[in-house]
Amino acid sequence: MGISVNQLETVEMFKTLDIESLSFLENNKVCQSFKKNKPLFVEGSYPTGVFCITKGKVKVFTLGESGKEQIIRIASDGDVVGFRAMFSEEPYKLSATTLEECNICFIKISHFMEQIHEHPELLQAVLKEISKESGERAMFIKTMAQKTVRERIAIVLLVLEDIYKEDPINLSREDLANFVGTATETTIRILKEFKEDELIEINGRKIILNDTNGMKKEAGY
Amino acid sequence: MGISVNQLETVEMFKTLDIESLSFLENNKVCQSFKKNKPLFVEGSYPTGVFCITKGKVKVFTLGESGKEQIIRIASDGDVVGFRAMFSEEPYKLSATTLEECNICFIKISHFMEQIHEHPELLQAVLKEISKESGERAMFIKTMAQKTVRERIAIVLLVLEDIYKEDPINLSREDLANFVGTATETTIRILKEFKEDELIEINGRKIILNDTNGMKKEAGY
DNA sequence: CGAAAGATTGACTGAGTTCAACTGAAGTGG
DNA sequence: CCACTTCAGTTGAACTCAGTCAATCTTTCG
């Protein structure tokens, strides 16, 4: 834990900030290393600040009555999580947990809001981010309602490819299933088919996409 | 069509505005009466302004490949639709169509943005609105992924009860199905069961909720 | 009044869930 | 370092919820 410099530069949402306000945030952040499977925040509690991921992956999810997680988003380096609840003035509707070891900078609400009020371009960036998010979620609703499980698995693999970039996709089968919105067993069965069709390679829990175009066909676009 | 006064007072999002900026919007709005089934905007096109509903209901939806609509929201008197795309600087991801005869005030982007920049409280209200929307959509994703069709129909009926208030719910079976994310036939069958269990009354296409608590049980809360 | 659209019902089918058993990998403590 | 536990991953089989198709009935509206 501690204060360190020049970590927020990589944060997408802060790209539009001038040096002055960026360094204000830099000076007021608290950076911390998180082990795997550590919660950043839990649905129902109230936000105290925002989390900027500088290294690692975080799952953002919500629990159903049965205790089953629905993953809404996998956040990665350069992403900010937990800012939505700040502006809706509600408790968190979602929880966030690290998927691997992470470096995360925490910025207190008061400091973040201070910069927002002084720097309209940050507000603009936040508004744009939340607007995009809301639009993507509408599309996700449609996907859930209209696509088969097979198509949804293909879609999620394509989304994850973007997030994991060069690296193989590295999620438990259960997390994968909870992102797709299906049973773990179904996920495993369909992954096996994709492997047999040479769309992916499987090394233990790691998945490598071999044929992005083929996968897009599976996704039904 | 034409200009008329004091219509925007009923718009929830403008409640925080002072008289001065409200009257600016009043003076720059264009009010229009829309017949049933008229599109306000279509996904893929670019926003030119926002739509304030002063009378009537509007469905906000997106089309799947098969041509099936997924309804994301039913907007009503006092709601503003079509502002999300303005801030994400993208084309519309959703379409909006009137469900009945509507009175709708249109405010051009330039006028809306002008007020936003001059009146931070409007920006605050917009940000809050979009944040809430995004949170609700995350919950909707979970509902789609984890709830049975029967539960989802109950949930949608409860949502619609809030929107239609005193009036009976008045949607086609197809629209209802497209909100729930299911087939029309399934919707009809389950509505019949709810009627037999005396949770609802059915008069043609109109539905009256008799037993809100019973319906909440069906919704699984 | 007649046509067209929307609502309803029945029969059938199949995608995906659930349950149960088994395998393999990864820790963990003696 | 190995035996033991534990958890993730995998496979099989049975079952069921919900979708599809087709026919019919009802309402709406020109």
XYZ file of C-alpha atoms (C1' of nucleotides) in Angstrom:
502
model
C 0.000 0.000 0.000
C 1.103 3.590 -0.486
C 1.293 6.552 -2.777
C 2.995 6.248 -6.115
C 3.134 8.373 -9.215
C 2.021 8.222 -12.803
C -0.346 5.322 -12.459
C -3.518 7.116 -13.438
C -2.134 8.037 -16.844
C -3.191 4.636 -18.079
C -6.774 5.188 -16.961
C -8.978 5.684 -19.990
C -11.434 7.970 -18.241
C -8.689 10.410 -17.271
C -7.211 10.725 -20.755
C -8.951 14.046 -21.288
C -7.682 15.601 -18.069
C -5.049 18.324 -18.078
C -1.782 17.781 -16.215
C -2.865 19.873 -13.290
C -5.990 17.935 -12.371
C -4.414 14.612 -13.177
C -1.633 15.363 -10.724
C -4.220 16.425 -8.150
C -5.778 12.996 -8.424
C -2.330 11.383 -8.414
C -1.540 13.166 -5.159
C -4.808 12.160 -3.567
C -5.036 8.546 -4.593
C -4.238 5.576 -2.413
C -2.717 2.667 -4.288
C -3.013 -0.804 -2.976
C -2.172 -4.322 -4.039
C -5.068 -6.786 -3.810
C -4.760 -10.549 -3.640
C -6.960 -12.796 -5.746
C -10.658 -12.993 -4.797
C -10.722 -9.853 -2.659
C -13.867 -7.714 -2.707
C -13.575 -4.035 -3.694
C -17.176 -3.302 -2.818
C -20.367 -5.192 -2.108
C -23.892 -4.508 -3.357
C -26.053 -2.779 -0.786
C -23.232 -0.765 0.777
C -22.587 2.899 0.041
C -19.769 4.137 -2.158
C -16.879 5.998 -0.554
C -14.831 6.462 -3.691
C -13.835 5.015 -7.035
C -11.417 2.229 -7.907
C -8.934 2.660 -10.753
C -7.440 -0.601 -11.933
C -3.805 -0.242 -12.932
C -3.044 -3.957 -13.038
C -5.198 -7.088 -13.042
C -8.801 -8.088 -13.703
C -11.928 -7.474 -11.661
C -15.337 -9.064 -12.013
C -18.395 -6.883 -11.489
C -21.472 -8.908 -10.644
C -24.734 -9.159 -8.766
C -26.147 -12.000 -6.720
C -29.484 -13.647 -7.463
C -31.769 -15.023 -4.746
C -30.362 -18.488 -5.288
C -26.899 -17.099 -4.622
C -25.917 -17.417 -8.266
C -23.745 -14.571 -9.537
C -24.584 -12.709 -12.689
C -21.408 -11.148 -14.020
C -22.115 -7.825 -15.686
C -18.605 -6.866 -16.650
C -14.967 -7.883 -16.466
C -12.918 -4.750 -15.795
C -9.250 -4.530 -16.608
C -6.174 -2.240 -16.575
C -7.213 1.322 -17.350
C -10.800 0.803 -16.206
C -12.540 2.606 -13.372
C -15.118 0.700 -11.363
C -17.679 1.735 -8.791
C -18.446 5.245 -9.969
C -22.016 4.696 -11.148
C -23.506 4.416 -7.651
C -21.839 7.726 -6.709
C -23.945 9.628 -9.184
C -27.228 7.829 -8.775
C -26.997 8.521 -5.031
C -27.949 4.947 -4.284
C -26.165 2.062 -2.604
C -24.139 -0.175 -4.903
C -26.313 -2.452 -6.992
C -23.285 -4.489 -7.999
C -20.339 -6.103 -6.270
C -16.740 -6.138 -7.467
C -14.099 -8.762 -6.697
C -10.552 -9.214 -7.960
C -10.029 -12.201 -10.257
C -6.246 -12.172 -9.863
C -3.631 -10.124 -8.078
C -4.407 -6.482 -8.789
C -2.976 -3.021 -8.321
C -5.763 -0.607 -7.641
C -5.804 3.119 -6.904
C -8.592 4.375 -4.717
C -9.814 7.961 -5.001
C -12.134 9.301 -2.324
C -15.517 10.668 -3.372
C -14.691 14.119 -2.047
C -11.506 14.365 -4.111
C -13.127 12.944 -7.201
C -16.115 15.258 -6.921
C -13.858 18.237 -6.327
C -12.110 17.590 -9.622
C -15.402 16.957 -11.368
C -16.739 20.338 -10.351
C -13.555 22.152 -11.279
C -12.946 20.317 -14.520
C -15.971 20.006 -16.773
C -14.030 17.767 -19.164
C -13.855 15.089 -16.471
C -17.585 15.341 -15.977
C -17.977 15.026 -19.711
C -15.832 11.895 -19.692
C -17.803 10.363 -16.842
C -21.104 11.132 -18.481
C -19.908 9.631 -21.737
C -18.668 6.516 -19.963
C -21.916 5.926 -18.104
C -23.938 6.599 -21.241
C -21.949 4.030 -23.177
C -22.279 1.566 -20.351
C -26.032 2.012 -20.263
C -26.279 1.456 -24.010
C -24.149 -1.681 -23.820
C -26.312 -3.025 -21.042
C -29.425 -2.580 -23.160
C -27.723 -4.664 -25.841
C -26.804 -7.257 -23.231
C -30.459 -7.492 -22.204
C -31.391 -8.217 -25.804
C -28.640 -10.825 -26.073
C -29.904 -12.565 -22.952
C -33.472 -12.510 -24.210
C -32.967 -13.522 -27.813
C -29.743 -15.461 -28.253
C -29.218 -19.152 -27.585
C -26.709 -20.226 -24.966
C -24.338 -21.326 -27.714
C -24.458 -17.880 -29.320
C -24.050 -16.161 -25.963
C -20.975 -18.201 -25.149
C -19.484 -17.183 -28.495
C -20.331 -13.538 -27.807
C -18.811 -13.635 -24.330
C -15.644 -15.270 -25.665
C -15.315 -12.466 -28.211
C -15.842 -9.856 -25.504
C -13.273 -11.557 -23.289
C -10.778 -11.748 -26.134
C -10.870 -7.945 -26.281
C -10.329 -7.724 -22.553
C -7.549 -10.304 -22.278
C -5.910 -9.066 -25.506
C -2.758 -11.135 -26.169
C -3.248 -13.311 -23.091
C -5.405 -16.405 -23.026
C -8.817 -16.030 -21.420
C -8.383 -17.112 -17.827
C -11.676 -17.491 -15.997
C -13.167 -20.381 -14.083
C -15.867 -22.308 -15.931
C -18.274 -21.109 -13.273
C -17.429 -17.424 -13.826
C -17.739 -17.970 -17.550
C -21.156 -19.564 -17.028
C -22.203 -16.723 -14.729
C -21.250 -14.179 -17.370
C -23.141 -16.036 -20.101
C -26.087 -16.677 -17.816
C -26.165 -20.451 -18.030
C -25.165 -23.594 -16.126
C -21.494 -24.521 -15.718
C -22.088 -27.926 -17.342
C -23.624 -26.383 -20.442
C -20.656 -24.035 -20.762
C -18.232 -26.941 -20.567
C -20.123 -28.941 -23.170
C -20.258 -26.099 -25.664
C -16.618 -25.161 -25.118
C -15.788 -28.761 -25.986
C -17.712 -28.420 -29.241
C -15.928 -25.170 -30.069
C -12.652 -26.960 -29.427
C -13.634 -29.860 -31.688
C -14.524 -27.311 -34.364
C -11.064 -25.780 -33.854
C -12.464 -22.373 -32.934
C -10.610 -22.381 -29.625
C -7.776 -24.134 -27.834
C -8.168 -25.204 -24.227
C -5.263 -25.484 -21.801
C -6.747 -26.293 -18.437
C -8.913 -23.319 -17.574
C -7.190 -21.135 -20.162
C -8.882 -20.557 -23.487
C -7.255 -19.243 -26.647
C -9.368 -18.024 -29.526
C -8.041 -19.491 -32.762
C -10.649 -18.370 -35.225
C -12.228 -15.037 -34.442
C -14.251 -14.956 -37.643
C -15.575 -18.433 -37.084
C -16.526 -17.413 -33.582
C -18.375 -14.372 -34.905
C -20.399 -16.705 -37.080
C -21.224 -18.757 -34.008
C -22.266 -15.547 -32.274
C -24.764 -15.008 -35.055
C -23.681 -11.631 -36.409
C -47.902 21.032 -33.746
C -46.768 24.276 -32.186
C -45.445 26.022 -29.150
C -47.296 25.876 -25.879
C -46.466 26.766 -22.309
C -45.939 25.075 -18.981
C -45.698 21.548 -20.293
C -42.192 20.803 -19.137
C -43.076 21.385 -15.496
C -44.324 17.831 -15.339
C -41.001 16.460 -16.582
C -39.201 14.732 -13.729
C -35.731 15.523 -15.009
C -36.429 19.253 -15.029
C -37.762 19.412 -11.464
C -34.450 20.786 -10.192
C -34.286 23.589 -12.747
C -34.834 27.199 -11.756
C -37.609 29.205 -13.396
C -35.259 30.967 -15.726
C -33.776 27.917 -17.422
C -37.071 26.079 -17.412
C -38.653 28.925 -19.286
C -35.720 28.960 -21.699
C -36.478 25.343 -22.517
C -40.204 26.140 -22.673
C -39.514 28.849 -25.225
C -37.309 26.602 -27.319
C -39.317 23.434 -27.339
C -41.495 22.197 -30.175
C -44.586 20.347 -29.040
C -46.262 17.890 -31.259
C -49.099 15.401 -31.138
C -48.162 11.893 -32.283
C -50.584 9.248 -33.455
C -50.296 5.680 -32.245
C -47.349 3.625 -33.548
C -45.281 6.570 -34.741
C -41.500 6.359 -34.387
C -39.686 9.082 -32.430
C -36.264 7.781 -33.381
C -34.714 4.669 -34.858
C -31.586 2.799 -33.803
C -28.595 3.564 -35.989
C -29.557 7.175 -36.669
C -28.020 10.149 -34.913
C -29.778 12.127 -32.208
C -30.872 15.670 -32.979
C -32.549 16.377 -29.664
C -34.504 14.924 -26.760
C -38.164 13.975 -26.471
C -40.168 14.953 -23.400
C -43.388 13.018 -23.027
C -46.193 15.140 -21.652
C -48.990 12.706 -22.501
C -49.070 9.066 -23.541
C -46.809 6.030 -23.513
C -43.739 5.233 -25.586
C -41.942 1.927 -25.997
C -38.161 1.964 -26.176
C -36.769 -1.155 -27.814
C -34.126 -2.723 -29.980
C -34.454 -5.152 -32.853
C -32.798 -8.569 -32.908
C -31.507 -10.207 -36.098
C -34.726 -12.167 -36.415
C -36.644 -8.895 -36.355
C -37.959 -9.561 -32.865
C -38.147 -6.482 -30.674
C -36.673 -6.433 -27.208
C -38.436 -3.751 -25.197
C -36.076 -2.089 -22.747
C -38.439 0.431 -21.250
C -41.953 1.823 -21.382
C -41.739 5.590 -20.980
C -44.644 7.686 -19.794
C -45.784 11.238 -18.927
C -42.945 13.136 -17.306
C -40.241 10.963 -18.863
C -37.528 12.107 -21.236
C -36.375 9.697 -23.919
C -33.473 9.703 -26.329
C -30.893 11.609 -24.316
C -28.446 8.777 -23.643
C -27.079 8.657 -27.195
C -26.426 12.406 -27.036
C -23.834 11.959 -24.324
C -22.209 8.774 -25.519
C -21.651 10.484 -28.896
C -22.893 7.398 -30.692
C -25.856 6.683 -32.929
C -29.001 5.543 -31.155
C -28.762 1.967 -29.963
C -32.497 1.905 -29.294
C -35.659 2.863 -31.137
C -38.692 4.602 -29.677
C -42.286 4.345 -30.895
C -45.527 5.715 -29.485
C -47.903 3.111 -28.060
C -50.891 5.429 -28.086
C -51.657 9.019 -28.987
C -48.971 11.156 -27.371
C -48.058 14.756 -26.744
C -44.345 15.166 -27.003
C -42.078 18.185 -26.684
C -38.889 18.124 -28.690
C -35.838 20.074 -27.553
C -32.943 20.469 -29.947
C -29.505 19.252 -28.861
C -28.040 22.745 -29.102
C -30.659 24.225 -26.783
C -30.477 21.346 -24.366
C -26.679 21.443 -24.255
C -26.717 25.197 -23.819
C -28.802 24.809 -20.670
C -26.662 21.943 -19.481
C -23.528 24.030 -19.661
C -25.130 27.007 -17.982
C -26.984 25.073 -15.323
C -24.935 22.444 -13.527
C -28.009 21.201 -11.674
C -29.475 20.018 -14.971
C -26.276 18.165 -15.713
C -26.476 16.670 -12.253
C -30.031 15.533 -12.930
C -29.084 13.996 -16.268
C -26.106 12.198 -14.775
C -28.247 10.865 -11.967
C -30.902 9.698 -14.405
C -28.457 7.854 -16.653
C -26.718 6.331 -13.631
C -29.988 4.993 -12.301
C -30.905 3.701 -15.719
C -27.610 1.866 -16.023
C -28.083 0.271 -12.610
C -31.594 -0.825 -13.472
C -30.391 -2.353 -16.693
C -27.812 -4.409 -14.830
C -30.654 -5.744 -12.689
C -32.658 -6.471 -15.819
C -29.748 -8.500 -17.195
C -29.759 -10.598 -14.042
C -33.510 -11.052 -14.265
C -33.230 -12.251 -17.847
C -30.434 -14.641 -16.962
C -31.770 -16.135 -13.765
C -35.538 -15.842 -13.575
C -38.062 -18.164 -15.200
C -40.471 -16.793 -17.778
C -43.271 -17.010 -15.217
C -41.309 -14.905 -12.742
C -40.330 -12.429 -15.430
C -43.931 -11.955 -16.488
C -44.841 -11.239 -12.864
C -41.957 -8.760 -12.593
C -42.936 -6.979 -15.803
C -46.570 -6.746 -14.686
C -45.415 -5.121 -11.435
C -43.233 -2.680 -13.359
C -46.097 -1.870 -15.702
C -48.481 -1.350 -12.795
C -46.191 1.462 -11.618
C -46.161 2.978 -15.075
C -49.886 2.702 -15.789
C -50.770 3.727 -12.203
C -54.580 3.806 -11.850
C -55.181 2.694 -15.432
C -55.239 -0.916 -16.560
C -52.134 -2.165 -18.317
C -52.781 -1.736 -21.999
C -50.200 -3.437 -24.167
C -50.507 -5.983 -26.952
C -49.626 -9.542 -25.984
C -46.717 -9.300 -28.396
C -45.312 -6.159 -26.761
C -45.722 -7.783 -23.379
C -43.844 -10.846 -24.635
C -41.133 -8.651 -26.143
C -40.655 -6.881 -22.832
C -40.471 -10.168 -20.914
C -38.274 -11.730 -23.548
C -40.435 -14.692 -24.408
C -42.919 -15.979 -27.003
C -46.371 -14.438 -27.312
C -48.037 -17.827 -26.759
C -46.169 -18.418 -23.529
C -47.191 -14.989 -22.275
C -50.843 -15.731 -23.031
C -50.723 -19.091 -21.279
C -49.152 -17.702 -18.109
C -51.507 -14.706 -18.037
C -54.338 -17.219 -18.137
C -52.886 -18.985 -15.112
C -52.507 -15.702 -13.234
C -56.133 -14.971 -14.027
C -57.235 -18.384 -12.765
C -55.265 -17.721 -9.570
C -57.110 -14.376 -9.323
C -53.926 -12.341 -9.383
C -55.121 -10.352 -12.378
C -58.270 -9.517 -14.298
C -58.245 -9.572 -18.072
C -60.547 -7.411 -20.213
C -59.516 -7.969 -23.797
C -55.961 -6.748 -24.017
C -56.296 -4.781 -20.779
C -54.907 -6.237 -17.584
C -55.726 -5.166 -14.034
C -53.574 -6.260 -11.154
C -55.787 -7.508 -8.333
C -53.241 -8.860 -5.911
C -49.960 -7.010 -5.888
C -48.564 -9.022 -3.003
C -49.480 -12.293 -4.617
C -47.794 -11.109 -7.780
C -44.644 -10.216 -5.849
C -44.572 -13.785 -4.600
C -44.827 -14.989 -8.185
C -41.971 -12.654 -9.051
C -39.899 -14.469 -6.468
C -38.929 -11.633 -4.132
C -69.782 -6.489 -43.853
C -65.451 -8.444 -44.863
C -60.564 -8.401 -44.405
C -56.694 -8.229 -41.610
C -54.544 -8.311 -37.374
C -54.341 -9.878 -32.789
C -55.435 -13.402 -29.319
C -56.001 -18.135 -27.982
C -55.478 -23.117 -27.780
C -53.380 -27.666 -28.625
C -49.701 -30.783 -29.847
C -45.139 -31.551 -30.390
C -40.177 -30.818 -29.939
C -35.834 -29.777 -28.277
C -32.435 -26.849 -25.958
C -30.762 -26.463 -21.723
C -31.148 -27.603 -16.639
C -30.536 -30.623 -12.967
C -28.713 -34.377 -10.500
C -25.302 -37.665 -9.743
C -21.042 -39.788 -10.410
C -16.371 -39.523 -11.551
C -11.737 -37.485 -12.708
C -8.013 -34.574 -12.112
C -5.499 -30.725 -10.193
C -4.037 -28.035 -6.368
C -3.129 -27.291 -2.011
C -2.145 -28.585 2.959
C -0.609 -30.629 7.030
C 1.884 -34.429 9.090
C 7.767 -35.351 0.210
C 3.728 -37.871 0.241
C -1.044 -38.934 1.693
C -5.280 -36.696 2.098
C -8.681 -33.377 1.391
C -10.915 -30.251 -1.329
C -12.480 -27.985 -5.163
C -12.789 -27.330 -10.166
C -13.743 -29.588 -14.216
C -15.999 -33.215 -16.905
C -19.371 -36.639 -18.444
C -23.869 -39.087 -18.675
C -28.771 -39.507 -18.241
C -33.287 -37.957 -17.157
C -36.359 -34.427 -17.130
C -38.753 -30.089 -18.017
C -39.582 -25.491 -19.324
C -40.502 -22.925 -22.986
C -40.443 -22.391 -28.090
C -42.463 -23.508 -32.514
C -45.991 -24.666 -35.665
C -50.609 -24.912 -37.008
C -55.362 -24.202 -36.491
C -59.073 -21.527 -34.737
C -61.381 -17.791 -32.583
C -62.051 -12.759 -31.744
C -61.592 -8.033 -32.346
C -60.795 -4.084 -34.883
C -61.352 -1.117 -38.497
C -61.756 0.415 -43.251
